[in-house]
Amino acid sequence: MLARLRDEIGRSGGWISFARYMEIALYEPGVGYYAGGAPKLGAAGDFVTAPELGSLFGRTLARQLKDLPYPILEFGAGSGALAHTLLSQMEVEYSIVETSPELAARQKERLGNRARRLDRLPERIRGVVIANEVVDAMPVHAVAWRAEGIMQRGVTFDDGLRWSERPAGGALLEEAKAIDVPAPYESEIGLIARAWMKELAQRLEEGVILVIDYGFPRHEYYHPQRSMGTLMCHYRHRAHGDPFAHPGEQDITAHVDFSALADAASEAGLEVLGYATQAQFLVKCGITEVLSEANIENALHYAPLAAEAQKLLSPAEMGELFKVLAVGRGVREPLLGFQ
Ligand SMILES: C[S@@+](CC[C@H](N)C(=O)[O-])C[C@H]1O[C@@H](n2cnc3c(N)ncnc32)[C@H](O)[C@@H]1O
């Protein structure tokens, strides 16, 4: 990985953007974190997502999805855990778009022919698109607002990988200028996530796009006190802020600017159907009813389920930091999770 990065930095005149760095570190064939064979998700890996905790998240989400008469298209399905639970709850056509060949192989092994992998995004989509903890893994541009002006943060190599700044330009500068923060201030701008949403929204003829991830609306994302940005890395269940620590062996993420995603969807003609914290959404979908189906007398069965609910709902865990954004076209009924 280091040789690959040095080579790319050298060929690019000694500097690459942070977005390019993140793209190589996570997705470069053969050496990128998501391209390689490390476990990544679950107890033996680096992080645990809601579907990896157990089936409670998926069974609750299924209550919302059963109201929507559409095929499901899941982005970045990880180990296939969410697809596995949803398919156990409902008869539905299920497709997956997955960038990591290694995870696609795991999904195939787990799901067999019950889900099909799409190599490309369909031209027209009628369906429910789900992206759980996918947008946080999309490369972001790193920006610094300094006394002397707005800089783009990038990466150089001398005796190791180092941050290095250049004056920002083009679309990034325009976006950064529209954000009012007190210098000095560092943060991220998700140009790639916005482009992803815009393309998806343009192709959505009818249906819903559900983005579930950690993040904030814009005024909280670029809050004066969040002056060190939102980059977060996961290595063997330890979260830290150094994206250069274990390139290729650790996850690198940024929080999601949900206002930017909603704007991108609106620009493509979609409606915002709902926005809520994960806790609010799961409660409205009926997580307590799902819990009540369990045998409360059997502590061995019930205790792990209660612990799972606690993780999903508690403001100290995923309940408040994680949000659910729904945008769509042609959906008349209000969505259960936002009522
Ligand atoms: C943090 S994992 C989350 C996996 C799963 N959704 C879960 O909740 O357990 C991120 C997933 O998104 C995939 N991914 C990242 N960028 C993607 C993109 N642009 N399109 C499709 N999948 C993507 C990764 O390969 C990986 O499967």
Short mmCIF file of C-alpha atoms and ligand atoms in Angstrom, two decimals:
data_model
loop_
_atom_site.label_atom_id
_atom_site.label_comp_id
_atom_site.label_asym_id
_atom_site.label_seq_id
_atom_site.Cartn_x
_atom_site.Cartn_y
_atom_site.Cartn_z
CA MET A 1 0.00 0.00 0.00
CA LEU A 2 2.77 2.46 0.92
CA ALA A 3 4.61 1.72 -2.34
CA ARG A 4 1.39 2.28 -4.27
CA LEU A 5 0.76 5.60 -2.49
CA ARG A 6 4.35 6.81 -2.94
CA ASP A 7 4.14 5.99 -6.61
CA GLU A 8 0.84 7.84 -7.08
CA ILE A 9 2.04 10.87 -5.09
CA GLY A 10 5.33 10.94 -7.05
CA ARG A 11 3.54 10.75 -10.41
CA SER A 12 1.17 13.54 -9.35
CA GLY A 13 3.96 16.06 -8.67
CA GLY A 14 4.38 15.23 -4.96
CA TRP A 15 0.78 15.82 -3.82
CA ILE A 16 -2.62 14.10 -4.02
CA SER A 17 -5.95 15.31 -2.67
CA PHE A 18 -7.22 13.69 0.51
CA ALA A 19 -10.19 12.32 -1.47
CA ARG A 20 -7.79 10.50 -3.80
CA TYR A 21 -5.82 9.22 -0.79
CA MET A 22 -8.99 7.87 0.81
CA GLU A 23 -10.05 6.26 -2.46
CA ILE A 24 -6.73 4.39 -2.77
CA ALA A 25 -6.55 3.47 0.93
CA LEU A 26 -10.06 2.01 0.92
CA TYR A 27 -10.76 0.76 -2.59
CA GLU A 28 -7.56 0.24 -4.62
CA PRO A 29 -7.78 -3.26 -6.16
CA GLY A 30 -5.57 -5.72 -4.28
CA VAL A 31 -4.39 -3.38 -1.50
CA GLY A 32 -7.33 -1.17 -0.43
CA TYR A 33 -9.04 -1.84 2.89
CA TYR A 34 -12.38 -2.87 1.32
CA ALA A 35 -10.66 -4.72 -1.53
CA GLY A 36 -8.56 -6.95 0.75
CA GLY A 37 -9.34 -10.09 2.69
CA ALA A 38 -9.37 -8.71 6.27
CA PRO A 39 -12.57 -9.48 8.23
CA LYS A 40 -13.49 -5.73 8.53
CA LEU A 41 -17.00 -6.18 9.99
CA GLY A 42 -17.97 -7.97 13.20
CA ALA A 43 -16.19 -9.07 16.36
CA ALA A 44 -13.07 -10.33 14.54
CA GLY A 45 -12.87 -7.17 12.41
CA ASP A 46 -12.61 -3.43 13.02
CA PHE A 47 -16.18 -2.20 13.53
CA VAL A 48 -19.74 -3.40 14.09
CA THR A 49 -22.71 -2.01 12.15
CA ALA A 50 -26.40 -2.18 13.15
CA PRO A 51 -27.16 -5.25 10.98
CA GLU A 52 -24.08 -6.99 12.42
CA LEU A 53 -25.38 -6.67 15.99
CA GLY A 54 -28.20 -9.11 15.27
CA SER A 55 -31.51 -9.23 13.44
CA LEU A 56 -33.43 -6.58 15.44
CA PHE A 57 -32.48 -3.67 13.16
CA GLY A 58 -33.42 -5.58 10.00
CA ARG A 59 -36.65 -6.98 11.41
CA THR A 60 -37.71 -3.47 12.46
CA LEU A 61 -36.73 -1.94 9.11
CA ALA A 62 -38.73 -4.69 7.38
CA ARG A 63 -41.91 -3.27 8.95
CA GLN A 64 -41.32 -0.06 6.99
CA LEU A 65 -40.31 -1.84 3.80
CA LYS A 66 -43.39 -4.10 3.80
CA ASP A 67 -45.50 -0.94 3.26
CA LEU A 68 -43.60 -0.13 0.08
CA PRO A 69 -44.46 -2.28 -2.94
CA TYR A 70 -41.03 -2.15 -4.53
CA PRO A 71 -37.98 -4.31 -5.17
CA ILE A 72 -35.00 -3.55 -2.90
CA LEU A 73 -31.64 -2.30 -4.13
CA GLU A 74 -29.03 -2.30 -1.39
CA PHE A 75 -25.79 -0.38 -1.74
CA GLY A 76 -22.67 -1.70 0.03
CA ALA A 77 -24.19 -4.76 1.68
CA GLY A 78 -21.09 -5.64 3.76
CA SER A 79 -21.33 -9.25 4.96
CA GLY A 80 -24.91 -9.54 3.64
CA ALA A 81 -26.35 -9.43 7.18
CA LEU A 82 -29.12 -6.90 6.46
CA ALA A 83 -30.14 -8.61 3.21
CA HIS A 84 -30.24 -11.94 5.06
CA THR A 85 -32.61 -10.59 7.72
CA LEU A 86 -34.83 -8.68 5.28
CA LEU A 87 -35.17 -11.72 3.03
CA SER A 88 -36.19 -13.80 6.04
CA GLN A 89 -39.01 -11.30 6.71
CA MET A 90 -40.40 -10.60 3.26
CA GLU A 91 -40.82 -11.93 -0.26
CA VAL A 92 -39.01 -9.33 -2.32
CA GLU A 93 -36.76 -8.99 -5.34
CA TYR A 94 -33.35 -8.05 -3.92
CA SER A 95 -30.34 -6.60 -5.75
CA ILE A 96 -27.00 -5.41 -4.43
CA VAL A 97 -24.51 -2.86 -5.74
CA GLU A 98 -21.16 -3.57 -4.10
CA THR A 99 -17.78 -2.05 -4.94
CA SER A 100 -15.72 -4.57 -2.97
CA PRO A 101 -15.20 -7.88 -4.83
CA GLU A 102 -14.23 -9.53 -1.56
CA LEU A 103 -17.44 -8.50 0.22
CA ALA A 104 -19.48 -9.36 -2.89
CA ALA A 105 -18.10 -12.91 -2.65
CA ARG A 106 -19.11 -13.09 1.02
CA GLN A 107 -22.59 -11.82 0.16
CA LYS A 108 -22.91 -14.44 -2.57
CA GLU A 109 -21.90 -17.19 -0.17
CA ARG A 110 -24.41 -16.05 2.44
CA LEU A 111 -27.34 -15.20 0.20
CA GLY A 112 -26.92 -17.52 -2.78
CA ASN A 113 -29.39 -16.71 -5.52
CA ARG A 114 -31.79 -14.84 -3.26
CA ALA A 115 -29.98 -11.57 -4.10
CA ARG A 116 -28.34 -10.67 -7.37
CA ARG A 117 -25.33 -8.47 -7.78
CA LEU A 118 -25.54 -5.59 -10.22
CA ASP A 119 -22.32 -4.54 -11.94
CA ARG A 120 -23.78 -1.20 -12.87
CA LEU A 121 -26.49 1.08 -11.62
CA PRO A 122 -29.67 0.51 -13.67
CA GLU A 123 -30.64 3.37 -16.01
CA ARG A 124 -34.08 3.57 -14.40
CA ILE A 125 -34.93 2.53 -10.87
CA ARG A 126 -38.32 1.63 -9.41
CA GLY A 127 -37.57 0.52 -5.92
CA VAL A 128 -36.37 1.14 -2.42
CA VAL A 129 -32.68 1.94 -2.32
CA ILE A 130 -30.99 1.27 1.03
CA ALA A 131 -27.53 2.51 2.02
CA ASN A 132 -26.63 1.65 5.61
CA GLU A 133 -23.21 2.97 6.66
CA VAL A 134 -22.14 3.33 3.04
CA VAL A 135 -22.02 7.10 2.53
CA ASP A 136 -19.60 7.54 5.47
CA ALA A 137 -17.16 5.32 3.56
CA MET A 138 -17.22 7.46 0.41
CA PRO A 139 -14.06 9.52 -0.15
CA VAL A 140 -14.35 13.13 1.06
CA HIS A 141 -12.44 16.29 0.19
CA ALA A 142 -10.61 17.80 3.15
CA VAL A 143 -10.69 21.58 3.49
CA ALA A 144 -9.08 24.12 5.83
CA TRP A 145 -10.35 27.64 6.36
CA ARG A 146 -7.23 29.67 7.26
CA ALA A 147 -6.61 33.39 7.91
CA GLU A 148 -4.98 33.55 4.45
CA GLY A 149 -7.88 31.83 2.65
CA ILE A 150 -9.52 28.48 1.91
CA MET A 151 -7.09 25.59 1.42
CA GLN A 152 -7.53 22.07 0.11
CA ARG A 153 -5.84 19.52 2.37
CA GLY A 154 -3.91 16.79 0.61
CA VAL A 155 -1.19 14.22 1.17
CA THR A 156 2.56 14.19 0.50
CA PHE A 157 5.24 11.65 1.27
CA ASP A 158 8.66 12.40 2.78
CA ASP A 159 9.64 10.01 5.56
CA GLY A 160 5.98 9.03 5.79
CA LEU A 161 2.52 10.22 4.77
CA ARG A 162 1.95 13.88 5.71
CA TRP A 163 -0.81 16.44 5.41
CA SER A 164 -0.06 19.28 3.00
CA GLU A 165 -2.28 22.21 1.98
CA ARG A 166 -2.78 24.07 -1.30
CA PRO A 167 -5.17 26.90 -2.16
CA ALA A 168 -8.56 25.36 -2.97
CA GLY A 169 -10.08 25.90 -6.41
CA GLY A 170 -13.01 25.00 -8.65
CA ALA A 171 -16.19 23.40 -7.30
CA LEU A 172 -14.57 22.64 -3.94
CA LEU A 173 -13.73 26.32 -3.37
CA GLU A 174 -17.27 27.36 -4.32
CA GLU A 175 -18.75 24.85 -1.87
CA ALA A 176 -16.32 25.85 0.88
CA LYS A 177 -17.05 29.56 0.41
CA ALA A 178 -20.73 28.92 1.12
CA ILE A 179 -19.86 27.46 4.54
CA ASP A 180 -19.53 30.11 7.21
CA VAL A 181 -16.98 28.99 9.81
CA PRO A 182 -14.44 30.83 11.96
CA ALA A 183 -10.78 30.34 10.80
CA PRO A 184 -8.78 28.33 11.65
CA TYR A 185 -11.20 25.51 10.91
CA GLU A 186 -10.81 22.09 9.27
CA SER A 187 -13.55 19.87 7.92
CA GLU A 188 -14.70 17.66 5.08
CA ILE A 189 -16.92 18.21 2.05
CA GLY A 190 -18.62 15.18 0.53
CA LEU A 191 -18.60 16.05 -3.16
CA ILE A 192 -18.57 12.36 -4.10
CA ALA A 193 -21.53 11.54 -1.85
CA ARG A 194 -23.52 14.39 -3.39
CA ALA A 195 -22.74 13.25 -6.91
CA TRP A 196 -23.78 9.72 -5.90
CA MET A 197 -27.10 10.96 -4.55
CA LYS A 198 -27.72 13.14 -7.58
CA GLU A 199 -27.10 10.31 -10.03
CA LEU A 200 -29.28 7.92 -8.04
CA ALA A 201 -32.05 10.51 -7.71
CA GLN A 202 -32.03 11.22 -11.45
CA ARG A 203 -32.46 7.50 -12.15
CA LEU A 204 -35.22 6.99 -9.56
CA GLU A 205 -38.47 6.91 -11.50
CA GLU A 206 -40.53 5.91 -8.50
CA GLY A 207 -39.68 4.83 -4.98
CA VAL A 208 -37.55 5.76 -1.99
CA ILE A 209 -33.87 6.20 -1.17
CA LEU A 210 -33.10 5.48 2.49
CA VAL A 211 -29.73 6.66 3.77
CA ILE A 212 -28.85 5.49 7.28
CA ASP A 213 -25.58 6.69 8.71
CA TYR A 214 -23.87 8.81 11.33
CA GLY A 215 -23.91 12.50 10.65
CA PHE A 216 -25.65 15.81 11.08
CA PRO A 217 -27.64 18.46 9.29
CA ARG A 218 -25.40 21.20 7.92
CA HIS A 219 -25.64 23.69 10.81
CA GLU A 220 -24.43 21.02 13.24
CA TYR A 221 -21.87 19.52 10.85
CA TYR A 222 -20.07 22.84 10.37
CA HIS A 223 -20.61 23.95 13.96
CA PRO A 224 -17.92 26.41 15.18
CA GLN A 225 -16.91 23.92 17.87
CA ARG A 226 -16.38 21.04 15.39
CA SER A 227 -13.21 22.76 14.15
CA MET A 228 -11.21 19.53 13.68
CA GLY A 229 -13.67 17.96 11.23
CA THR A 230 -15.23 14.53 11.39
CA LEU A 231 -12.64 12.07 10.05
CA MET A 232 -12.71 8.85 12.02
CA CYS A 233 -10.77 5.64 11.53
CA HIS A 234 -11.54 2.16 12.83
CA TYR A 235 -8.83 -0.35 13.55
CA ARG A 236 -9.62 -3.45 15.59
CA HIS A 237 -12.52 -1.81 17.42
CA ARG A 238 -10.51 1.26 18.32
CA ALA A 239 -11.70 4.57 16.87
CA HIS A 240 -9.06 7.25 16.26
CA GLY A 241 -8.47 10.30 14.08
CA ASP A 242 -5.27 9.50 12.14
CA PRO A 243 -6.04 8.50 8.54
CA PHE A 244 -2.35 7.75 7.87
CA ALA A 245 -1.93 5.23 10.73
CA HIS A 246 -2.59 1.90 9.00
CA PRO A 247 -3.30 2.62 5.31
CA GLY A 248 -5.10 -0.33 3.75
CA GLU A 249 -5.66 -2.02 7.11
CA GLN A 250 -8.11 0.39 8.71
CA ASP A 251 -11.45 1.89 7.81
CA ILE A 252 -11.46 5.66 7.15
CA THR A 253 -14.78 7.49 7.41
CA ALA A 254 -16.31 10.94 7.59
CA HIS A 255 -19.66 11.88 9.06
CA VAL A 256 -22.45 12.54 6.58
CA ASP A 257 -23.76 16.05 5.82
CA PHE A 258 -27.44 15.11 5.50
CA SER A 259 -28.48 18.60 4.32
CA ALA A 260 -26.14 18.23 1.35
CA LEU A 261 -27.67 14.84 0.45
CA ALA A 262 -31.21 16.22 0.78
CA ASP A 263 -30.27 19.20 -1.43
CA ALA A 264 -28.74 16.94 -4.07
CA ALA A 265 -31.91 14.82 -4.12
CA SER A 266 -34.15 17.91 -4.31
CA GLU A 267 -32.13 19.29 -7.22
CA ALA A 268 -32.95 16.09 -9.09
CA GLY A 269 -36.66 16.55 -8.36
CA LEU A 270 -37.08 14.21 -5.39
CA GLU A 271 -39.09 15.03 -2.31
CA VAL A 272 -37.71 14.76 1.21
CA LEU A 273 -40.03 12.16 2.78
CA GLY A 274 -38.50 12.11 6.24
CA TYR A 275 -35.48 12.77 8.43
CA ALA A 276 -35.13 11.40 11.95
CA THR A 277 -32.64 10.00 14.40
CA GLN A 278 -32.20 6.24 14.20
CA ALA A 279 -33.91 5.89 17.59
CA GLN A 280 -36.97 7.89 16.48
CA PHE A 281 -37.18 5.98 13.22
CA LEU A 282 -36.91 2.53 14.79
CA VAL A 283 -39.45 3.38 17.50
CA LYS A 284 -41.94 4.63 14.90
CA CYS A 285 -41.36 1.47 12.86
CA GLY A 286 -42.32 -0.56 15.93
CA ILE A 287 -39.10 -1.86 17.47
CA THR A 288 -40.95 -2.41 20.77
CA GLU A 289 -43.47 -4.68 19.00
CA VAL A 290 -40.59 -6.66 17.49
CA LEU A 291 -39.04 -6.97 20.95
CA SER A 292 -42.33 -8.09 22.45
CA GLU A 293 -42.41 -11.05 20.06
CA ALA A 294 -39.46 -12.47 22.00
CA ASN A 295 -39.94 -14.75 24.98
CA ILE A 296 -39.25 -12.46 27.91
CA GLU A 297 -39.28 -15.41 30.35
CA ASN A 298 -36.19 -16.83 28.69
CA ALA A 299 -33.37 -14.59 29.89
CA LEU A 300 -30.78 -16.34 27.71
CA HIS A 301 -32.80 -15.38 24.66
CA TYR A 302 -34.05 -11.99 25.81
CA ALA A 303 -30.91 -10.46 27.36
CA PRO A 304 -28.91 -10.23 24.10
CA LEU A 305 -31.96 -8.78 22.34
CA ALA A 306 -32.38 -6.13 25.03
CA ALA A 307 -28.67 -5.29 24.74
CA GLU A 308 -29.06 -4.96 20.98
CA ALA A 309 -32.03 -2.61 21.40
CA GLN A 310 -30.00 -0.56 23.85
CA LYS A 311 -27.15 -0.19 21.31
CA LEU A 312 -29.53 0.80 18.51
CA LEU A 313 -31.59 3.27 20.54
CA SER A 314 -29.45 4.76 23.31
CA PRO A 315 -28.35 8.38 22.76
CA ALA A 316 -24.95 7.33 24.11
CA GLU A 317 -24.62 4.66 21.39
CA MET A 318 -26.20 4.77 17.90
CA GLY A 319 -29.61 6.25 18.75
CA GLU A 320 -28.90 9.94 18.18
CA LEU A 321 -25.71 10.18 16.16
CA PHE A 322 -27.18 7.91 13.46
CA LYS A 323 -29.85 9.45 11.27
CA VAL A 324 -32.27 8.17 8.66
CA LEU A 325 -32.98 10.28 5.59
CA ALA A 326 -35.70 9.26 3.14
CA VAL A 327 -36.08 10.95 -0.23
CA GLY A 328 -38.31 9.75 -3.01
CA ARG A 329 -40.60 10.19 -5.96
CA GLY A 330 -44.21 9.12 -6.47
CA VAL A 331 -44.75 7.88 -2.90
CA ARG A 332 -48.04 9.24 -1.62
CA GLU A 333 -48.48 7.67 1.81
CA PRO A 334 -46.42 9.10 4.70
CA LEU A 335 -43.68 6.68 5.70
CA LEU A 336 -44.24 4.71 8.92
CA GLY A 337 -40.81 5.55 10.36
CA PHE A 338 -41.42 9.31 10.24
CA GLN A 339 -45.06 9.57 11.27
C1 LIG B 1 -19.07 0.18 6.53
S1 LIG B 1 -19.51 -1.03 5.35
C2 LIG B 1 -21.24 -1.24 5.71
C3 LIG B 1 -21.76 -2.57 5.27
C4 LIG B 1 -23.25 -2.85 5.53
N1 LIG B 1 -24.12 -1.92 4.85
C5 LIG B 1 -23.57 -2.87 7.00
O1 LIG B 1 -24.28 -2.01 7.45
O2 LIG B 1 -23.07 -3.77 7.69
C6 LIG B 1 -19.49 -0.12 3.82
C7 LIG B 1 -19.90 -0.92 2.60
O3 LIG B 1 -20.11 -0.06 1.48
C8 LIG B 1 -19.42 -0.55 0.33
N2 LIG B 1 -19.26 0.63 -0.54
C9 LIG B 1 -18.52 1.73 -0.34
N3 LIG B 1 -18.70 2.63 -1.33
C10 LIG B 1 -19.63 2.09 -2.17
C11 LIG B 1 -20.25 2.54 -3.37
N4 LIG B 1 -19.95 3.72 -3.92
N5 LIG B 1 -21.15 1.73 -3.95
C12 LIG B 1 -21.48 0.52 -3.41
N6 LIG B 1 -20.90 0.05 -2.28
C13 LIG B 1 -19.99 0.82 -1.66
C14 LIG B 1 -18.23 -1.23 0.96
O4 LIG B 1 -17.59 -2.13 0.10
C15 LIG B 1 -18.92 -1.94 2.15
O5 LIG B 1 -19.61 -3.10 1.74
#
